[in-house]
Coordinates of C-alpha atoms in Angstrom, one line a residue:
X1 CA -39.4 0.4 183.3
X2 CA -40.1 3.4 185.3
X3 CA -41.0 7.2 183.7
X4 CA -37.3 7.9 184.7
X5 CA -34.7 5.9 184.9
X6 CA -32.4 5.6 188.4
X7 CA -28.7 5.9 188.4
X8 CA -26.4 3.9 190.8
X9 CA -22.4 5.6 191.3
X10 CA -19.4 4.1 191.4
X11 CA -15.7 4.0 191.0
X12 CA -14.2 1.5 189.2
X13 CA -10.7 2.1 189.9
X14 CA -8.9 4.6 193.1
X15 CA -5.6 5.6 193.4
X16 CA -3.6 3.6 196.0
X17 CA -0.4 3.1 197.5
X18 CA 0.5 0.2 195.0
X19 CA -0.7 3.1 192.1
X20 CA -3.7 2.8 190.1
X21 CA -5.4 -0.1 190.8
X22 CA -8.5 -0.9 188.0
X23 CA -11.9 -3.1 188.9
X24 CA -13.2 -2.4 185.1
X25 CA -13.4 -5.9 184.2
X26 CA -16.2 -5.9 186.7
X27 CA -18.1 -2.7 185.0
X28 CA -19.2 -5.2 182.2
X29 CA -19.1 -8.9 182.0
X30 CA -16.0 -9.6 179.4
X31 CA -19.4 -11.6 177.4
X32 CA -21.5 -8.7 177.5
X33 CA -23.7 -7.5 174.8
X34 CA -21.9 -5.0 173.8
X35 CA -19.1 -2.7 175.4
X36 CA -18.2 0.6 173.4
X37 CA -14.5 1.3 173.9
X38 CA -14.0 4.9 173.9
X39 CA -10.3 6.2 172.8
X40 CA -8.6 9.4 172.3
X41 CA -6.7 11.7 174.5
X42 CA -7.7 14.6 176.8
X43 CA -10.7 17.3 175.7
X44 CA -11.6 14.9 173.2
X45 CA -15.0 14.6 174.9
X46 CA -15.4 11.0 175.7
X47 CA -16.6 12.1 179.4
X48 CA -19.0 14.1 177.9
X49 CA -20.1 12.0 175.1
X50 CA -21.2 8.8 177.9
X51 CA -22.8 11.7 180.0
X52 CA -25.3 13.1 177.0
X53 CA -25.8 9.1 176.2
X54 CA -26.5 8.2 179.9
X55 CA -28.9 11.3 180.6
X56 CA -31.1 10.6 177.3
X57 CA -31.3 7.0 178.1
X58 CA -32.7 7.9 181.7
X59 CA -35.3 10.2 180.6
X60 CA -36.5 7.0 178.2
X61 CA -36.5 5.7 181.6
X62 CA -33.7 2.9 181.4
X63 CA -31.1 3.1 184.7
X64 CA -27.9 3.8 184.3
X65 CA -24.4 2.9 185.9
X66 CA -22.3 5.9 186.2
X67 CA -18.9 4.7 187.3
X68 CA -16.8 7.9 188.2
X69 CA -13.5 9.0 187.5
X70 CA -11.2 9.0 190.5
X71 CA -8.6 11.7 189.7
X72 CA -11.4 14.1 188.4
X73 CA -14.5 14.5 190.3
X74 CA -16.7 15.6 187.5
X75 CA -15.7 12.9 185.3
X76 CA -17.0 9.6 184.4
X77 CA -14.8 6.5 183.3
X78 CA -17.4 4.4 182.1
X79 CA -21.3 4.0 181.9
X80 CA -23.1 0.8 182.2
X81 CA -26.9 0.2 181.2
X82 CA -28.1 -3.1 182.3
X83 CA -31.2 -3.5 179.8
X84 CA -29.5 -3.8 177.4
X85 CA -26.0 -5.5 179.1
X86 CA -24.0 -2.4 177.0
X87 CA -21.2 -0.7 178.7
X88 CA -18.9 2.8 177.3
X89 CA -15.5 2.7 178.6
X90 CA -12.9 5.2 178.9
X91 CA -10.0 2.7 177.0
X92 CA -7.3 5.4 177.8
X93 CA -4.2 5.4 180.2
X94 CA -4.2 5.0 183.3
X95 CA -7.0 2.2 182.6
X96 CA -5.8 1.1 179.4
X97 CA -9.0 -0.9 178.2
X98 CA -8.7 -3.0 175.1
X99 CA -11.5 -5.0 173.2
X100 CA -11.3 -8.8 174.3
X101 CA -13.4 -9.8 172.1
X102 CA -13.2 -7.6 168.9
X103 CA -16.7 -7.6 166.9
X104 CA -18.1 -9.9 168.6
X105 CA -18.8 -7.9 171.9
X106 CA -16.2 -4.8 171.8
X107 CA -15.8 -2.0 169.4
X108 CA -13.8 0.5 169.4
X109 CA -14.7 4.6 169.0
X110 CA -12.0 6.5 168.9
X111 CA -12.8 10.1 169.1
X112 CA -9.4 11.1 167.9
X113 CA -11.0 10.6 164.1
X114 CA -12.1 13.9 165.0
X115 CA -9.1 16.0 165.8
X116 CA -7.1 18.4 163.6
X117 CA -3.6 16.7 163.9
X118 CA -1.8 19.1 161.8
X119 CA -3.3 21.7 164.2
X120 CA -2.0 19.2 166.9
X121 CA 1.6 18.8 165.5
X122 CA 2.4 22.5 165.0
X123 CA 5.5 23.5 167.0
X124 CA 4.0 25.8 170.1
X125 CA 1.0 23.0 170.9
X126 CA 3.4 19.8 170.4
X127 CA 5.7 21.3 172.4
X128 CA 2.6 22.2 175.4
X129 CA 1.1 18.7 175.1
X130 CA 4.6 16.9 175.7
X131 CA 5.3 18.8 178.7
X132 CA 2.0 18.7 180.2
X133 CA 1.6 15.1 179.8
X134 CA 5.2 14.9 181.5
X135 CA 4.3 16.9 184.5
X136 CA 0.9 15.0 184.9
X137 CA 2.6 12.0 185.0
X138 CA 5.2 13.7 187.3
X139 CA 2.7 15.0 189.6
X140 CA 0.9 11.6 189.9
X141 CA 3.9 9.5 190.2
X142 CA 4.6 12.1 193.6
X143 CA 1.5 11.8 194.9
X144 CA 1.8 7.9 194.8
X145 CA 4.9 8.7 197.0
X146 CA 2.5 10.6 199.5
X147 CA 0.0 7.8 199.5
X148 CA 2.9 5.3 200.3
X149 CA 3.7 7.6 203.2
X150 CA 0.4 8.0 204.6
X151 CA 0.0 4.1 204.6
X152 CA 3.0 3.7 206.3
X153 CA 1.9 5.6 209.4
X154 CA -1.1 4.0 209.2
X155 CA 0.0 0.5 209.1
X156 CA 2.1 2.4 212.9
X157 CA -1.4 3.7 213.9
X158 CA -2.9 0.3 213.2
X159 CA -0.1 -1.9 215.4
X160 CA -0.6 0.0 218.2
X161 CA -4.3 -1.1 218.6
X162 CA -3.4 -4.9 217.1
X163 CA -1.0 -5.7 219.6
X164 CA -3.8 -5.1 221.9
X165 CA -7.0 -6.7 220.3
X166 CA -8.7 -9.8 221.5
X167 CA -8.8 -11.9 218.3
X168 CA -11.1 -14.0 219.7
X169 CA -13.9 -11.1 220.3
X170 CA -13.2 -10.1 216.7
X171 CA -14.1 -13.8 215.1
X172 CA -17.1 -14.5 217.6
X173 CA -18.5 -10.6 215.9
X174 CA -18.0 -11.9 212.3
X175 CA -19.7 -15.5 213.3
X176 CA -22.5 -13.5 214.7
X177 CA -22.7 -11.4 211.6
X178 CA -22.6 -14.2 209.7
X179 CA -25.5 -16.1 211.3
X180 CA -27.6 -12.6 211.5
X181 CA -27.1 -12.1 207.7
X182 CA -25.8 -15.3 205.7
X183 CA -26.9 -18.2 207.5
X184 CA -29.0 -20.2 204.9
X185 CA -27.0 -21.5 202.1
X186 CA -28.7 -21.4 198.4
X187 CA -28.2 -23.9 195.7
X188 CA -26.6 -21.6 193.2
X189 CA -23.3 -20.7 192.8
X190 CA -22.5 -17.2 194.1
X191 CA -20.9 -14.1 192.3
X192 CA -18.8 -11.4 193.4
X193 CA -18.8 -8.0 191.4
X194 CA -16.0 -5.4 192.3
X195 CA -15.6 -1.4 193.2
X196 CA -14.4 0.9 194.8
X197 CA -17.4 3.4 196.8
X198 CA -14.8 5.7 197.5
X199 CA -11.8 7.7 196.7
X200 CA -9.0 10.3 197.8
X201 CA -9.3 12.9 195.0
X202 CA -7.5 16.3 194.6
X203 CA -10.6 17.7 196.4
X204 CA -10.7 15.4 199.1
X205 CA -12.1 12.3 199.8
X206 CA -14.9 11.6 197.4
X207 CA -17.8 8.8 198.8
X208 CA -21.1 7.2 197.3
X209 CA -21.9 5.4 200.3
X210 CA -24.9 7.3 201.1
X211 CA -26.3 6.8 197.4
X212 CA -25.5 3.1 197.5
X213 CA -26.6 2.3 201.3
X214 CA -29.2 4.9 202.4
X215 CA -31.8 2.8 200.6
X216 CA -31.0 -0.8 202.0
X217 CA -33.6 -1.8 204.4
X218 CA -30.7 -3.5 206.7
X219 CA -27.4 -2.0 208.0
X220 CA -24.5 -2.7 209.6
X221 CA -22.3 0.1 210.4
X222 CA -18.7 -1.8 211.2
X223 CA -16.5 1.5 213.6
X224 CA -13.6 1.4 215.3
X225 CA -9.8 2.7 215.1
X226 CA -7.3 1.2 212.3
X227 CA -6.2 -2.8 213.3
X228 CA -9.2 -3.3 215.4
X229 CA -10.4 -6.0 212.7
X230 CA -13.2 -3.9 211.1
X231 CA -11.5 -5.7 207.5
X232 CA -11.3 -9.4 208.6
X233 CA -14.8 -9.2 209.9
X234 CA -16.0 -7.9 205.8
X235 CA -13.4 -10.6 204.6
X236 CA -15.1 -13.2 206.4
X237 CA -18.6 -11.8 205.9
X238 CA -17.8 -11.5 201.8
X239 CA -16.0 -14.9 201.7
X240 CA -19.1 -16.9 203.5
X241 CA -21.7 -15.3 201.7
X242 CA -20.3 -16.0 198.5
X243 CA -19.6 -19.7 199.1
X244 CA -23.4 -19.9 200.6
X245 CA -24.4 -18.5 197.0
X246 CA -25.3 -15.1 196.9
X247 CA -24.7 -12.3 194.5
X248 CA -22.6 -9.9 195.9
X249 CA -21.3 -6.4 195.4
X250 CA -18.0 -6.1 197.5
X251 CA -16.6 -2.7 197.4
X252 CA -12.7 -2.2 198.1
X253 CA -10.4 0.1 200.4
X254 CA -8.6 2.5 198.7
X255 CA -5.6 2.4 200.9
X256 CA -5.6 -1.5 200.6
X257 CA -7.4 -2.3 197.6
X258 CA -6.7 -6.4 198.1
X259 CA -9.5 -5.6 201.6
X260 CA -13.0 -5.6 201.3
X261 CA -14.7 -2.2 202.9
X262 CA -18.0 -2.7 202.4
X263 CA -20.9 -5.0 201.1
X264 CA -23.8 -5.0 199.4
X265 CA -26.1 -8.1 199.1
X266 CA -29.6 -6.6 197.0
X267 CA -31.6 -10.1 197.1
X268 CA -31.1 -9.0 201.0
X269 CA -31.5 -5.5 200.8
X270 CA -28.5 -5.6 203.1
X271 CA -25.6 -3.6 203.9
X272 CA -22.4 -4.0 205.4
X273 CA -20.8 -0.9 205.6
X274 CA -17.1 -0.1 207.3
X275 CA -17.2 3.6 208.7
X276 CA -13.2 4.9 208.4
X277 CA -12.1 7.5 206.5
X278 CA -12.1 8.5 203.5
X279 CA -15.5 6.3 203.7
X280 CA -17.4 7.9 206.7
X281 CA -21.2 6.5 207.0
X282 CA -23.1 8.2 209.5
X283 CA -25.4 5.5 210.8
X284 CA -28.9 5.7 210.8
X285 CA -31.8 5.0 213.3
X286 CA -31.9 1.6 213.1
X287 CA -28.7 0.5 211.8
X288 CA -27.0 -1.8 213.8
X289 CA -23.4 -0.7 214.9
X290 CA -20.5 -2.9 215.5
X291 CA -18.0 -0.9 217.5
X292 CA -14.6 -3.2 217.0
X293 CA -12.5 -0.7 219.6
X294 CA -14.6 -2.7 222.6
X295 CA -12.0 -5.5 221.0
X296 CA -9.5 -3.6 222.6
X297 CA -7.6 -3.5 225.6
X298 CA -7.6 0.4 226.4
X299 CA -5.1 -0.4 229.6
X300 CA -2.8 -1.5 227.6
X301 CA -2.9 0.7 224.8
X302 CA -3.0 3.8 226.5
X303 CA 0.7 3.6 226.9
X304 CA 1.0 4.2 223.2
X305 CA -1.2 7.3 223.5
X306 CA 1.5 9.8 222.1
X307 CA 2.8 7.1 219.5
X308 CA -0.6 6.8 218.5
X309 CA -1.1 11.1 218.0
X310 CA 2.4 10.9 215.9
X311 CA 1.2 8.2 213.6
X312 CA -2.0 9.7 212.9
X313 CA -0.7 13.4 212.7
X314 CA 1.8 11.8 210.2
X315 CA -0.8 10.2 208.3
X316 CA -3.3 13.1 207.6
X317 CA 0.4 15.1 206.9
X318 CA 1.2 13.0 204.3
X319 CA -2.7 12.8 203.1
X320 CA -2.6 16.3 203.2
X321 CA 0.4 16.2 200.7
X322 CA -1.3 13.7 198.2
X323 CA -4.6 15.6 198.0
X324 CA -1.9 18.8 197.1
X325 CA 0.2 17.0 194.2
X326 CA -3.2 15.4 193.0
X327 CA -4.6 18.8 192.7
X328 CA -1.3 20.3 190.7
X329 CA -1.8 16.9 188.4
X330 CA -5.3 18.5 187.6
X331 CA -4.1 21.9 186.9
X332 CA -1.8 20.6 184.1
X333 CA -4.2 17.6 183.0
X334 CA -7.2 20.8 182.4
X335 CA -4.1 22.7 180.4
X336 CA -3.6 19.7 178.6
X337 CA -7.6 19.6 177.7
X338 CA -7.2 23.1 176.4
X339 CA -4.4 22.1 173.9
X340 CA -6.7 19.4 172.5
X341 CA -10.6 21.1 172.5
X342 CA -9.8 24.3 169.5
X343 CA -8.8 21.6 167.4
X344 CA -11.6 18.9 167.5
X345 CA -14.7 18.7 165.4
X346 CA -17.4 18.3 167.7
X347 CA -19.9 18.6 165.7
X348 CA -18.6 15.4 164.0
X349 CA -18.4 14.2 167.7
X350 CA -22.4 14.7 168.5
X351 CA -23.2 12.9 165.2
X352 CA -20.7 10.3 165.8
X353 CA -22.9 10.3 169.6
X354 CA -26.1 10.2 168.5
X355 CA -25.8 7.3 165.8
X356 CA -24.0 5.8 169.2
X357 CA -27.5 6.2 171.0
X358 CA -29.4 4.7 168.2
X359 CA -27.5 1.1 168.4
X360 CA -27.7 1.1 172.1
X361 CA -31.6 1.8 171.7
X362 CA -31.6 -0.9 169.2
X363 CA -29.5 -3.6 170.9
X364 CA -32.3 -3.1 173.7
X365 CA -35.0 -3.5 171.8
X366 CA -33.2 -6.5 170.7
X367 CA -32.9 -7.8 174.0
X368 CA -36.3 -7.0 175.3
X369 CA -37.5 -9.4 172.2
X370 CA -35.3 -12.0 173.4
X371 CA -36.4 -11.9 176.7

């Protein structure tokens, strides 16, 4: 254990054009140790209370997961601290989380012990709290709409450049990946963990490649326009590696969450990464780049050269418009947190935190024995 513990970022869920889509079963194993499932509604303080638990932990010098909140940039979702296998969980809507195992792994804290709900119920803030939650859920629900919109001129964008992509070039680059990273097969079954590295948030798109990647000793910087195979080159990649046993973390697109973006093997120190907006990785000396447009036959698409402009002024248009109603939902979701926060106890909240701390620094110790 180093003097100060490290922190690795992720998302754990992203809002995409099928809505939100949630990777938290793969923030904590559903047989962890222990996951602390936080619940209560806005400006209760759960982001806050995982934030004051992770920073105490690190300065004992334990790392620490932070897995971000994609509709609010300065919120966390969940925290994870593998020493002790112990996650805390955000167990509200939109990524309802429920205890799967009551007792014996999950417990629930729900911080809503520790409002005033007569305070809560009185006409003016009952009335403020109903329609805030309805226009957040309005405001969402529209940018959704946006999202839908902006993949639809992408999945345009993207034909223009299939129709004229050598399939072949594109699987003889994934076999060559494949032999370059993946080639030896280990007798051990291999393991996929799931995230997202990035996000389109109401300030724009939010990435942690750099944190994630910078420090892998191999790179692989996959560029190239939409439909020029860049996601059936990490598919393949992904798909080998884990049937040739390795531990992988595979990190999903945003605007198709089934596709893998990127991937991470640490036993390698490798990474694959797939350089698109809104996950732009400026590759480094050294990294090896993969430019997938050579695929392409630029004859033949360069009849489609104004189709192509449309498509992708239509898709940053409609881009444009989600970041917009995303930003509005944050406006009335910070309103919201103002109807809740003169009415909690927070001082019961910190002592409710701190006994918190002292089972996770327990259940460590407990582990570290075992071990």
């Amino acid at each position: 254990m180093s003097s100060h513990g490290e922190i690795t970022h992720y998302m754990p869920g992203a809002n995409t054009p099928q809505g939100f889509y949630s990777l938290y079963d793969h923030i904590a194993r559903v047989d962890a140790n222990k996951i602390f499932v936080l619940k209560g509604g806005p400006g209760v303080g759960k982001s806050t209370f995982m934030k004051a638990i992770a920073r105490e932990l690190l300065d004992r010098g334990y790392d620490v997961e932070y897995h971000h909140c994609s509709a609010d940039n300065n919120s966390i979702d969940a925290i994870y601290i593998p020493a002790g296998d112990i996650a805390l969980v955000d167990g509200t809507s939109p990524h309802v989380v429920d205890p799967k195992n009551p007792g014996a792994v999950d417990e629930i804290i729900h911080l809503g012990d520790y409002w005033n709900e007569e305070a809560l119920r009185e006409p003016a803030t009952r009335t403020a709290i109903l329609r805030l939650t309805r226009a957040c859920t309005f405001r969402f629900k529209r940018a959704n709409d946006a999202l839908r919109a902006a993949k639809a001129y992408l999945d345009e964008w993207s034909a223009y450049y299939a129709e004229h992509l050598d399939q072949a070039a594109v699987a003889s680059a994934g076999e060559d990946l494949i032999e370059a990273t993946v080639a030896r097969r280990l007798a051990k079954k291999g393991s996929a963990r799931r995230h997202f590295a990035s996000a389109i948030t109401y300030d724009g798109a939010k990435s942690w490649l750099a944190s994630l990647f910078d420090g892998c000793a191999r790179r692989y910087v996959i560029q190239g326009p939409p439909g020029t195979g860049k996601a059936a080159i990490l598919g393949r990649l992904a798909e080998t590696a884990l049937a040739r046993g390795y531990a992988l973390e595979v990190f999903h697109c945003p605007m198709f969450p089934e596709r893998v973006d990127h991937l991470l093997i640490r036993d390698l120190n490798l990474g694959v990464i797939t350089d698109f907006w809104p996950h732009e990785y400026v590759p480094k000396p050294g990294d090896r780049v993969i430019d997938t447009g050579t695929f392409v036959d630029q004859a033949g698409v360069s009849g489609y050269a104004a189709d192509i402009a449309a498509a992708e002024e239509g898709y940053q248009a409609a881009i444009a418009r989600e970041i917009y109603q995303l930003g509005q939902a944050k406006q009335n979701h910070d309103e919201l947190e103002r109807c809740y926060i003169p009415h909690m106890d927070f001082v019961g909240v910190e002592a409710r935190r701190l006994r918190t701390l002292e089972r996770i620094l327990g259940l460590i110790a407990e582990r570290q024995v075992q071990v």
